[in-house]
Coordinates of C-alpha atoms and ligand atoms in Angstrom, one line a residue:
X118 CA -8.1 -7.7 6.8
X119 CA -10.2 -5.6 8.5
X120 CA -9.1 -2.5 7.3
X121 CA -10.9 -3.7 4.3
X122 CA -14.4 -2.7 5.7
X123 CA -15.3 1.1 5.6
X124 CA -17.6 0.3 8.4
X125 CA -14.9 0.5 10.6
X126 CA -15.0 4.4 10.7
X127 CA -12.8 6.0 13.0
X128 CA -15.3 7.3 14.9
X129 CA -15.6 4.2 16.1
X130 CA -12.1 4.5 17.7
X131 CA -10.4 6.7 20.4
X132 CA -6.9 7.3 20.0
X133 CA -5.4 8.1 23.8
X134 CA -1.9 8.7 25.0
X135 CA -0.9 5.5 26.7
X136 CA 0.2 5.2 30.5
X137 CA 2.8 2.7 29.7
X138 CA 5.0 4.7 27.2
X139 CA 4.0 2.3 24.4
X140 CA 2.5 3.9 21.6
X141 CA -1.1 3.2 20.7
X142 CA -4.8 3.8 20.2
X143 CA -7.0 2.2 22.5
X144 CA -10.5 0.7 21.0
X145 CA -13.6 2.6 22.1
X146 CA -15.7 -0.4 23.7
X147 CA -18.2 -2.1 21.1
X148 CA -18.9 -4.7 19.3
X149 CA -16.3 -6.5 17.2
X150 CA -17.2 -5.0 14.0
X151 CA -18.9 -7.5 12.4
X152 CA -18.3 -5.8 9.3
X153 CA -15.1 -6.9 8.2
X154 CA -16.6 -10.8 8.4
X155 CA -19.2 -9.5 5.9
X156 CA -16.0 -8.0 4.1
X157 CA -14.2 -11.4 3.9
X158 CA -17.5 -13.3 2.9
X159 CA -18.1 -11.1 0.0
X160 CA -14.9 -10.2 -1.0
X161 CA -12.8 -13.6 -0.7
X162 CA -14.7 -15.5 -3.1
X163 CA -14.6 -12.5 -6.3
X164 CA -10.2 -12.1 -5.3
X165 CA -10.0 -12.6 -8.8
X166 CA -8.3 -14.2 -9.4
X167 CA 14.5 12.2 -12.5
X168 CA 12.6 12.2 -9.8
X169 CA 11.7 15.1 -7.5
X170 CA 12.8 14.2 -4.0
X171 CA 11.3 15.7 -0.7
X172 CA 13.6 15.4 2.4
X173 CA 12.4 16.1 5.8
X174 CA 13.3 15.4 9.0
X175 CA 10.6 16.7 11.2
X176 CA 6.7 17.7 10.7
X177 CA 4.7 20.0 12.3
X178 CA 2.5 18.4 14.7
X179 CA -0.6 19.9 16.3
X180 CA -0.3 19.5 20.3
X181 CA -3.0 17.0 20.5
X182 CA -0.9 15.1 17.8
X183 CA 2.4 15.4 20.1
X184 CA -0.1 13.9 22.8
X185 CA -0.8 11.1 21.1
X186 CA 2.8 10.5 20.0
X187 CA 3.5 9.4 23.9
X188 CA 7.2 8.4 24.9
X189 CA 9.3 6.2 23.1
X190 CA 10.4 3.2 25.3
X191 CA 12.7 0.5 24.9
X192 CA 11.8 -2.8 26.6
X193 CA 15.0 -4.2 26.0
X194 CA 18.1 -4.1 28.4
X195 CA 21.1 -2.6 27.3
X196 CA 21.6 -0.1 24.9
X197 CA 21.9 -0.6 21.0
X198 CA 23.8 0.7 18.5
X199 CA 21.7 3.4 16.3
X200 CA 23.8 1.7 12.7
X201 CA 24.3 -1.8 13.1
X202 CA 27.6 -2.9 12.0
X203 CA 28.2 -4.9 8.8
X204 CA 28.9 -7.8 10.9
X205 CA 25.8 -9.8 11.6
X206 CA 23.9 -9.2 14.8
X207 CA 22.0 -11.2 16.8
X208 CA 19.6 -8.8 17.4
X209 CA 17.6 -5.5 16.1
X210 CA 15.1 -2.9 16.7
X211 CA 12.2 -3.1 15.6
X212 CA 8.6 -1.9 15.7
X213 CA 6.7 -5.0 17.9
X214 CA 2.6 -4.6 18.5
X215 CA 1.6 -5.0 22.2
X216 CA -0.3 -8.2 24.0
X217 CA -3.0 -5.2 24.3
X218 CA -2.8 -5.4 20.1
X219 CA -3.5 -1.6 19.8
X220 CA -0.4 -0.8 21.1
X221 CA 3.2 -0.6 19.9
X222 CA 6.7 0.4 20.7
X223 CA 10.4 0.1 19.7
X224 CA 12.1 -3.1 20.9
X225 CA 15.2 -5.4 20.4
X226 CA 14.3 -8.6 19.0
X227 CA 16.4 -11.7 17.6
X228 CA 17.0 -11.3 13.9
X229 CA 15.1 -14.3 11.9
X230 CA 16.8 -16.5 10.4
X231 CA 15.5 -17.2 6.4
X232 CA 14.3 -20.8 5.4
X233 CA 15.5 -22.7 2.7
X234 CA 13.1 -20.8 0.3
X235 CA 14.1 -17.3 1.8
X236 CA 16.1 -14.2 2.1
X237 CA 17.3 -12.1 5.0
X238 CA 17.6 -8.5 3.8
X239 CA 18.9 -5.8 5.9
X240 CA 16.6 -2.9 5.6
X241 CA 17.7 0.7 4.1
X242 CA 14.4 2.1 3.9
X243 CA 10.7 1.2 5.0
X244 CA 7.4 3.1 3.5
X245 CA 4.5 3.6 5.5
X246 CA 1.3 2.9 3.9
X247 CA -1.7 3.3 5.4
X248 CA -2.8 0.0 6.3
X249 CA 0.0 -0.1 9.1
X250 CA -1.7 2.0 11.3
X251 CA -5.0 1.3 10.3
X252 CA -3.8 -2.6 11.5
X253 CA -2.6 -1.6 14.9
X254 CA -5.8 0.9 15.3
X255 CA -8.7 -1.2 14.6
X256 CA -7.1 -4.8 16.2
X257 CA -6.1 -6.7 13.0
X258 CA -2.8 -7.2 14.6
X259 CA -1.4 -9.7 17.1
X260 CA 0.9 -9.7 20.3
X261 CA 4.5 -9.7 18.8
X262 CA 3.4 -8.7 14.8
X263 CA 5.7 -6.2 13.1
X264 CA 4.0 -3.4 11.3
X265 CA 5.1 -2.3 8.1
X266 CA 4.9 -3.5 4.0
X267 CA 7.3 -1.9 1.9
X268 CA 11.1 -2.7 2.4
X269 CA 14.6 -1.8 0.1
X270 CA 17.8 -3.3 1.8
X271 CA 20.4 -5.6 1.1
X272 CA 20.7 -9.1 0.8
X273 CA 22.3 -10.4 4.2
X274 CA 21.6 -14.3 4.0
X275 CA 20.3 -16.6 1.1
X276 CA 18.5 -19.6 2.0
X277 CA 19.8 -22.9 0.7
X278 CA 17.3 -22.5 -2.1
X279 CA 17.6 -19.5 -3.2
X280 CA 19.4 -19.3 -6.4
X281 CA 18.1 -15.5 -7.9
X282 CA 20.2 -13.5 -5.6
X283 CA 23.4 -13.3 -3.5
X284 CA 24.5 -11.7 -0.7
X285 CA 25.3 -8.2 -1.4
X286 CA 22.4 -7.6 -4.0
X287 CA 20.4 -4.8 -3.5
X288 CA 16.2 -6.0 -3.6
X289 CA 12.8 -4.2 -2.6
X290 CA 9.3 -5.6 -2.4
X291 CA 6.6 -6.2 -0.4
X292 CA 5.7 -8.4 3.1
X293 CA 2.3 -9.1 4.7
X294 CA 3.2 -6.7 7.9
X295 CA 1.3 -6.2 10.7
X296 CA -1.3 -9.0 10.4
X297 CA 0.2 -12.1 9.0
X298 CA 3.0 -13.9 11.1
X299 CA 4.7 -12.5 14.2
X300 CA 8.3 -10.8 13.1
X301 CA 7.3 -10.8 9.4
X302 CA 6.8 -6.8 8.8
X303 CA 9.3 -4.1 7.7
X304 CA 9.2 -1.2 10.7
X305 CA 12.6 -3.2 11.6
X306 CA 16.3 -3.8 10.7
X307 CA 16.3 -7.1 9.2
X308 CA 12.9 -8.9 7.0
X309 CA 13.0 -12.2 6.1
X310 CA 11.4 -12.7 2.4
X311 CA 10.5 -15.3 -0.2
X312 CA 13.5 -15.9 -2.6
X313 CA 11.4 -15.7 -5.8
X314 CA 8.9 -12.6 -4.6
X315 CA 10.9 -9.1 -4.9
X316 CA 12.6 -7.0 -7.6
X317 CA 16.2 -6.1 -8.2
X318 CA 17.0 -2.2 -7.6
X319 CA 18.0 -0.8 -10.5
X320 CA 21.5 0.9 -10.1
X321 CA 20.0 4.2 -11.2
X322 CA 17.3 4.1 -8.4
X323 CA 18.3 5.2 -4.5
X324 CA 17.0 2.7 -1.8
X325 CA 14.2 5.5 -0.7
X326 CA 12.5 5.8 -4.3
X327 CA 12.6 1.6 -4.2
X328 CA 10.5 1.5 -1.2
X329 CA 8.1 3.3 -2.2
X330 CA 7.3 1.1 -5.2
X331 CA 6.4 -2.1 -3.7
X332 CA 2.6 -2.2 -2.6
X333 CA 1.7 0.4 -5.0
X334 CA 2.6 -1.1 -8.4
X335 CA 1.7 -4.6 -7.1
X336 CA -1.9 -2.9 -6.6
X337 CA -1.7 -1.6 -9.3
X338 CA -0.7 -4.4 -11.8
X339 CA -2.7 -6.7 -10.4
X340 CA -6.0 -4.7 -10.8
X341 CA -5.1 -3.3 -14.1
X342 CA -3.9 -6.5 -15.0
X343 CA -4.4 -9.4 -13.3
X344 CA -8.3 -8.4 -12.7
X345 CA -9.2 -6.4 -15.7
X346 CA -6.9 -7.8 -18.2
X347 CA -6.0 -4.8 -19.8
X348 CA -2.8 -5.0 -22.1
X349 CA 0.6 -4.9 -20.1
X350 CA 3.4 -2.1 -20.9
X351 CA 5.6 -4.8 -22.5
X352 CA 2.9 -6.8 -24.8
X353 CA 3.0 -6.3 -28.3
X354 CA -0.6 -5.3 -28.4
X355 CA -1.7 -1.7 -27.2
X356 CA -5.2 -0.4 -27.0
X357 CA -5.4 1.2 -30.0
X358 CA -8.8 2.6 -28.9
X359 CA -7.2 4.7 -26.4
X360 CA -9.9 3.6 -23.8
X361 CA -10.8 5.6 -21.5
X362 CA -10.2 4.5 -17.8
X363 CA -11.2 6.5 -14.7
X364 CA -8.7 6.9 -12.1
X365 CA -10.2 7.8 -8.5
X366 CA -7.9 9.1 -6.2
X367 CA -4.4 10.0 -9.2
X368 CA -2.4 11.2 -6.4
X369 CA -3.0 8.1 -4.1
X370 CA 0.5 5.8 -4.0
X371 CA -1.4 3.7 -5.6
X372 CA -3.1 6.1 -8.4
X373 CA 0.4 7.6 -9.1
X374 CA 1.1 4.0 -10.2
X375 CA -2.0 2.7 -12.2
X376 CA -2.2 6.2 -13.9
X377 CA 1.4 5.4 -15.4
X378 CA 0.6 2.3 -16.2
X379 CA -2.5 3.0 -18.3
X380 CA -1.2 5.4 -19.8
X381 CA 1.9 2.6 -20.6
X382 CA -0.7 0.2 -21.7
X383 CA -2.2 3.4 -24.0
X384 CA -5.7 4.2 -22.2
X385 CA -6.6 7.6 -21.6
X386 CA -6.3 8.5 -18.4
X387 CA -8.8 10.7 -16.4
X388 CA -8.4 11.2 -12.8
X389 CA -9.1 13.1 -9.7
X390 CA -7.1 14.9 -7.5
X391 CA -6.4 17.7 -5.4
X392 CA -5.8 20.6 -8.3
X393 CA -2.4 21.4 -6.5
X394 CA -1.5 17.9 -7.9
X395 CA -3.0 18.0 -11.4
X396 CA 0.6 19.1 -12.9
X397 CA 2.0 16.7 -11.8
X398 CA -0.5 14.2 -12.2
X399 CA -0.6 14.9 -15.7
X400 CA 3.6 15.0 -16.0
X401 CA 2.9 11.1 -15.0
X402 CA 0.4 10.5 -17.7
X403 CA -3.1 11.6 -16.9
X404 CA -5.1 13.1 -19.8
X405 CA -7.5 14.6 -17.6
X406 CA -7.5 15.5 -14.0
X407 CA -10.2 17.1 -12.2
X408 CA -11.4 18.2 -8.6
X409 CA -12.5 15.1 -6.3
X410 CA -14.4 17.5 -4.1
X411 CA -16.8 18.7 -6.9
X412 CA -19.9 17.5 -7.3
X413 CA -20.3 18.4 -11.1
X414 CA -17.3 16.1 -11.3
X415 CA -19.2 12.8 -12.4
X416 CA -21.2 14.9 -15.1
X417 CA -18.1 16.5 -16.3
X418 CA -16.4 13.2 -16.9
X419 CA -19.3 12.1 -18.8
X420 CA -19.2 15.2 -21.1
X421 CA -15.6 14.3 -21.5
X422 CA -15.9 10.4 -22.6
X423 CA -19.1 10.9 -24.2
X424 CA -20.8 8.6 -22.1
X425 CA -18.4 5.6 -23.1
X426 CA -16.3 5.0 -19.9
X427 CA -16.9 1.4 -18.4
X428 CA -13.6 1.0 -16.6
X429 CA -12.3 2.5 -13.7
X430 CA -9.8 2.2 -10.7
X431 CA -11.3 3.2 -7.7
X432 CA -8.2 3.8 -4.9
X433 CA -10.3 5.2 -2.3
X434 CA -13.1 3.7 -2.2
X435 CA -14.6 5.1 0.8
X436 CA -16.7 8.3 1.7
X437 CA -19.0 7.6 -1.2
X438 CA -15.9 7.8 -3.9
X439 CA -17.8 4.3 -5.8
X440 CA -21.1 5.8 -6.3
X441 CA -19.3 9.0 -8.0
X442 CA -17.4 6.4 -10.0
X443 CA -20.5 4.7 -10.9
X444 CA -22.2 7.9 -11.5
X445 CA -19.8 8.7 -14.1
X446 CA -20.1 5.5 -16.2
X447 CA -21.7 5.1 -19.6
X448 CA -25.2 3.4 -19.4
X449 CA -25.5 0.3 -21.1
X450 CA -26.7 1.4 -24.4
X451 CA -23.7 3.8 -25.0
X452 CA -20.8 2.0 -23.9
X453 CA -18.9 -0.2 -26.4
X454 CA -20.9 -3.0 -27.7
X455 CA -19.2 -6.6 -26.2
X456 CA -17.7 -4.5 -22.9
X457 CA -19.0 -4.4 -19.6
X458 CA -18.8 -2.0 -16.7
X459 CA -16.3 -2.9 -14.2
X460 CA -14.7 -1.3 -11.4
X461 CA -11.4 -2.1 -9.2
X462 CA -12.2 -1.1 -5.3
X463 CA -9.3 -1.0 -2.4
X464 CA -11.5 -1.5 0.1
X465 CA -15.2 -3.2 0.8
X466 CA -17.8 -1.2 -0.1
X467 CA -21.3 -2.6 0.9
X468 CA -24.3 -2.9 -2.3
X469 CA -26.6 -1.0 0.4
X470 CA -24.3 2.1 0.6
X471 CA -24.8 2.5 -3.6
X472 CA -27.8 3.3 -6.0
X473 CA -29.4 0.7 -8.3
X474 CA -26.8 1.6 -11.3
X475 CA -24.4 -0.4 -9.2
X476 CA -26.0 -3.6 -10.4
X477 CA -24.8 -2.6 -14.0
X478 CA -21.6 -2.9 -12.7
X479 CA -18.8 -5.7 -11.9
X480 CA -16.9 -4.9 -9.0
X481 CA -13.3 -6.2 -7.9
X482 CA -12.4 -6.3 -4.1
X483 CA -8.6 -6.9 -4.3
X484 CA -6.4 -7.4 -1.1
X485 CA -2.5 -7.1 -2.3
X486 CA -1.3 -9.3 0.0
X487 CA -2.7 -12.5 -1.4
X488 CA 0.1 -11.2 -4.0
X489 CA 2.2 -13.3 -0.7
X490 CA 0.8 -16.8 -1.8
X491 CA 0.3 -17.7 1.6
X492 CA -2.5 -18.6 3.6
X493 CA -3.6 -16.3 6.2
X494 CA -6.3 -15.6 8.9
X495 CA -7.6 -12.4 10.0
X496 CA -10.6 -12.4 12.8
X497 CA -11.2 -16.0 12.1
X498 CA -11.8 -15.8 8.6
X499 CA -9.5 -17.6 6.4
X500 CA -7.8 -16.0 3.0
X501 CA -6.3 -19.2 1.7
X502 CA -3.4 -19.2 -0.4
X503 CA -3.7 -18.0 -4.5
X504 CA -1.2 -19.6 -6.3
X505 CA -1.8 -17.3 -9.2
X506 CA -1.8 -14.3 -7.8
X507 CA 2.2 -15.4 -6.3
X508 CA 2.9 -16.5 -10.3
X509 CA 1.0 -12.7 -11.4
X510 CA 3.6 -11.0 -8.5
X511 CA 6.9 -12.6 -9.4
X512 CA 6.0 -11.8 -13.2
X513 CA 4.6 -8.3 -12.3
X514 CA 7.7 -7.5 -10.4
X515 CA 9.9 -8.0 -13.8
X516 CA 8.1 -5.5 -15.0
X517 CA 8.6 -3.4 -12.4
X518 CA 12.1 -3.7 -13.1
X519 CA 12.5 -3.3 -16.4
X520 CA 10.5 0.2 -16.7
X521 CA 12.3 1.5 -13.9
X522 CA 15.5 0.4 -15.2
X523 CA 14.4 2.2 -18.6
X524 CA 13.0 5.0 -16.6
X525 CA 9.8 4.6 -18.0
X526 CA 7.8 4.5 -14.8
X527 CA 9.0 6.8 -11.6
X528 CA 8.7 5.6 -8.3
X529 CA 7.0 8.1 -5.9
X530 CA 8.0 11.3 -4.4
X531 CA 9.5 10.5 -0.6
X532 CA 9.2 12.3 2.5
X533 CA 11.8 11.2 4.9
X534 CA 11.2 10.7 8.4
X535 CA 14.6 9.2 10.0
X536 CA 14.8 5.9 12.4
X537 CA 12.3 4.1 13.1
X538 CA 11.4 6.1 16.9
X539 CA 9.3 8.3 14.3
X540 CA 6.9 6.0 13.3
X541 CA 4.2 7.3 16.0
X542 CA 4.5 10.6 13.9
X543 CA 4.2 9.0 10.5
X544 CA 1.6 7.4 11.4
X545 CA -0.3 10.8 13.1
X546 CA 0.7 12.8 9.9
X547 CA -1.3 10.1 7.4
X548 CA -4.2 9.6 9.8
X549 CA -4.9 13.6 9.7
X550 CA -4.7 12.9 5.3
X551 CA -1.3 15.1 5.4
X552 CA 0.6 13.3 3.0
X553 CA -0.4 14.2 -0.7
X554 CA 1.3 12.3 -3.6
X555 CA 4.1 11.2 -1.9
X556 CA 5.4 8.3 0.1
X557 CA 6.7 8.4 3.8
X558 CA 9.8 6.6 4.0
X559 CA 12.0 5.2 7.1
X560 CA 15.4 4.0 7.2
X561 CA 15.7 1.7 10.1
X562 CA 19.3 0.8 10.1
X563 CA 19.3 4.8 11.8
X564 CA 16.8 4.1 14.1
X565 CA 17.4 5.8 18.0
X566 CA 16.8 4.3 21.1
Ligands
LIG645 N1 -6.8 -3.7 -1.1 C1 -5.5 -3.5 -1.2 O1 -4.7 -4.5 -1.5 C2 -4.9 -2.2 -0.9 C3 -3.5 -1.9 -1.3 C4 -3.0 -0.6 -1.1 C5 -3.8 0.4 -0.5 N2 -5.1 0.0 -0.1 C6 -6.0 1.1 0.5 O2 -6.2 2.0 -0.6 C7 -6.3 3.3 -0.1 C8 -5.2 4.2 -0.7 O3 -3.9 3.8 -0.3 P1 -2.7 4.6 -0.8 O4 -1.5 4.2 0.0 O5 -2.6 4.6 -2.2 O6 -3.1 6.1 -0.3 P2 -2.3 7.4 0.1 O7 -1.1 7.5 -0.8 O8 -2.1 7.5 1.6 O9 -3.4 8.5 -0.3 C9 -3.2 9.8 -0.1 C10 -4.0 10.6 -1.1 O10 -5.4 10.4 -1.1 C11 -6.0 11.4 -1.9 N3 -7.4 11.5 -1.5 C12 -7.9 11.6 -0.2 N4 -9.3 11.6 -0.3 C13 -9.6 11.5 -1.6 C14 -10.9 11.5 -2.3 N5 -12.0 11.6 -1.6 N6 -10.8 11.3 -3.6 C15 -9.7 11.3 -4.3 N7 -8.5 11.3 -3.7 C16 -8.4 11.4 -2.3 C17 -5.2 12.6 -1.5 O11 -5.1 13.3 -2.7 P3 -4.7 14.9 -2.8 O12 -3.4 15.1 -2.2 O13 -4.7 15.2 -4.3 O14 -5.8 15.6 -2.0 C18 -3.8 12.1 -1.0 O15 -2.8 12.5 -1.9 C19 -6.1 3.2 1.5 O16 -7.4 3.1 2.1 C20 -5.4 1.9 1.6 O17 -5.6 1.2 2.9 C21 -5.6 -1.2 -0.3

């Protein structure tokens, strides 16, 4: 996934209002970035392995924003109901990426049909994240690919297979949109999804709030978890040591999750944030939360863990967040004897771009979506398919289940945004960094033509 290299700076991009009424970005001319092959050849081989609800139907958009929203078109004959009916349809709207690749509009496609080993589920709410636009932006998409990660519907159709669910049952998760199969992501009205890969909603949880859990705790778990092994919420054995764990980036989807779930898994929690957040931050956990724009912010950590910290979840990691992270480490001689420093990073972040302390420390590139156990090929370079991390998601999904259904973790805050003809603003709002610890959320099934 390209998105994965922080070369790819968006500089390197110009987003223009498109002549066809498709909505898009168009590449400035250069060089395939050759950055995201150096990202897949260093990070492929270490893939190691109640709630406060924000409703909104509109956001303020700059003009130059409303430019590059463009006009919605439908390239589909006919007109389309904006609900569908509860009897099946043949077909749906859905988000669908251009042959140019960088563009995308509304259109009405068949509905898939589910193998043996799958589900159809009819889709009550989709959450942006921001690899869908960053997918579409910087070509990791195809002609045909649906955008879009995070799903909560209902079961329509259960493959012959399928024996966890039945029609009717209400499920959420996460797909491989945008860069994986054609007609596989969520921006639509039906998904089709692996029978064994999802959660159950809990009955005390609305379909919005299960959307926005999906990629989040999955990035979560399997960093805090999988990666780092650190005790899970339901083991018997807590760190009694209280270890400390730093936390770049608390008010990120995914740092509202991984800061619960230390704390859960009894670390103490320090993170950074905007300071408008750090109430809230620390309602969800956090022992600590300080300013991410301050460069005494390192030191101050230090001061704080007495020079002991050696773990740390980096969920930016990009405009030098990793060396901060680094900078706040323990040296060698003061952090626990037996432990070493290691460090969990969202995206690629070259060895040239950090100091020589870097070589003290173990860094873990994770990509969620090998969570999928498929195989999959982005700009020729082959992910293939991790049978344990597909084991780690199914498991890490019934825990997902169980602390929501004993409240015990809260999905995120949601901003909604209506039918899916308000994508191109979703996507405008978290390119200009508007959204701050909260998750955008769609519901297709209101989606206007
Ligand atoms: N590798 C993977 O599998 C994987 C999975 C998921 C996400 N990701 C990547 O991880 C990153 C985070 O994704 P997300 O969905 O969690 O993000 P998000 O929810 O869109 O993050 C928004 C938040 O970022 C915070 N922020 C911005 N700049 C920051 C900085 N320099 N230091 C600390 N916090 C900062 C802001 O905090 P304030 O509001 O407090 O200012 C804002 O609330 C993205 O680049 C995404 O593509 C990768």
């Amino acid at each position: 996934m390209l998105q994965f290299s922080d070369q790819c700076a968006s500089n390197r991009y110009r987003a223009l209002p498109s002549k066809k009424k498709v909505w898009g970005c168009r590449r400035v001319p250069q060089s395939r970035s050759s950055s995201f092959l150096a990202w897949c050849a260093c990070a492929a081989p270490v893939l190691t392995c109640s709630q406060r609800r924000l409703h909104s139907t509109s956001l303020p958009f700059s003009p130059v924003s409303r430019l590059l929203i463009g006009r919605l078109e439908t390239l589909s004959t006919g007109t389309h109901p904006t609900n569908l009916n509860t009897t099946m349809s043949q077909t749906q709207l859905a988000i669908v990426v251009g042959s140019d690749i960088t563009s995308y509009s509304l259109k009405s496609i068949d509905v898939p049909k589910p193998d043996a080993d799958e589900i159809l589920v009819k889709i009550h709410a989709a959450a942006q994240n921001p690899a869908d636009w960053k997918t579409i932006e910087r070509s990791f998409s195809n002609e045909g690919f649906i955008p879009g990660c995070d799903y909560a519907g209902v079961v329509e159709e259960v493959g012959s297979n399928v024996k966890k669910v039945k029609k009717g049952d209400r499920i959420a998760g996460m797909v491989h949109g945008g860069s994986f199969r054609a007609g596989h992501g969520c921006y639509a009205q039906f998904v089709r999804v692996d029978g064994e890969n999802f959660f159950r909603i809990p009955d005390n949880l609305s379909f919005d709030e299960a959307a926005s859990c999906g990629v989040a705790f999955q990035t979560a778990t399997l960093g805090l978890y999988h990666t780092l092994g650190l005790p899970e919420p339901y083991d018997n054995v807590r760190d009694k040591e209280a270890t400390p764990i730093l936390v770049w980036g608390g008010a990120t989807s995914v740092g509202l999750m991984v800061i619960q779930l230390a704390k859960l898994s009894g670390l103490t929690v320090i993170t950074t944030a905007s300071l408008k957040n750090a109430e809230y931050l620390r309602s969800l956990g956090a022992n600590y939360v300080l300013p991410y724009n301050d460069p005494n912010t390192p030191a101050e950590i230090k001061k704080i863990t007495n020079g002991k910290l050696y773990l740390a979840y980096d969920t930016i990691s990009e405009n030098g967040t990793t060396q901060l992270v680094i900078d706040a480490f323990g040296s060698d001689d003061d952090i626990p004897k037996g432990k070493k420093k290691e460090l969990i990073n969202l995206l690629y972040v070259p060895p040239a771009m950090l100091d020589a302390k870097a070589d003290t420390v173990t860094r873990h590139s994770l990509l969620a979506y090998t969570m999928q156990g498929k195989e999959f090929t982005a700009y020729r370079v082959h992910l293939p398919a991790m049978p344990a991390h597909y084991a780690f998601s199914i498991h890490s999904y019934g825990i997902l289940e169980r602390l929501l259904k004993e409240n015990k973790i809260q999905p995120q805050r949601v901003k909604i945004l209506g039918g899916l003809e308000n994508v191109p603003e979703g996507f405008v709002y978290m390119k200009e960094g508007k959204n701050s610890a909260e998750k955008i959320i769609y519901h297709p099934l209101e989606t206007r033509t």
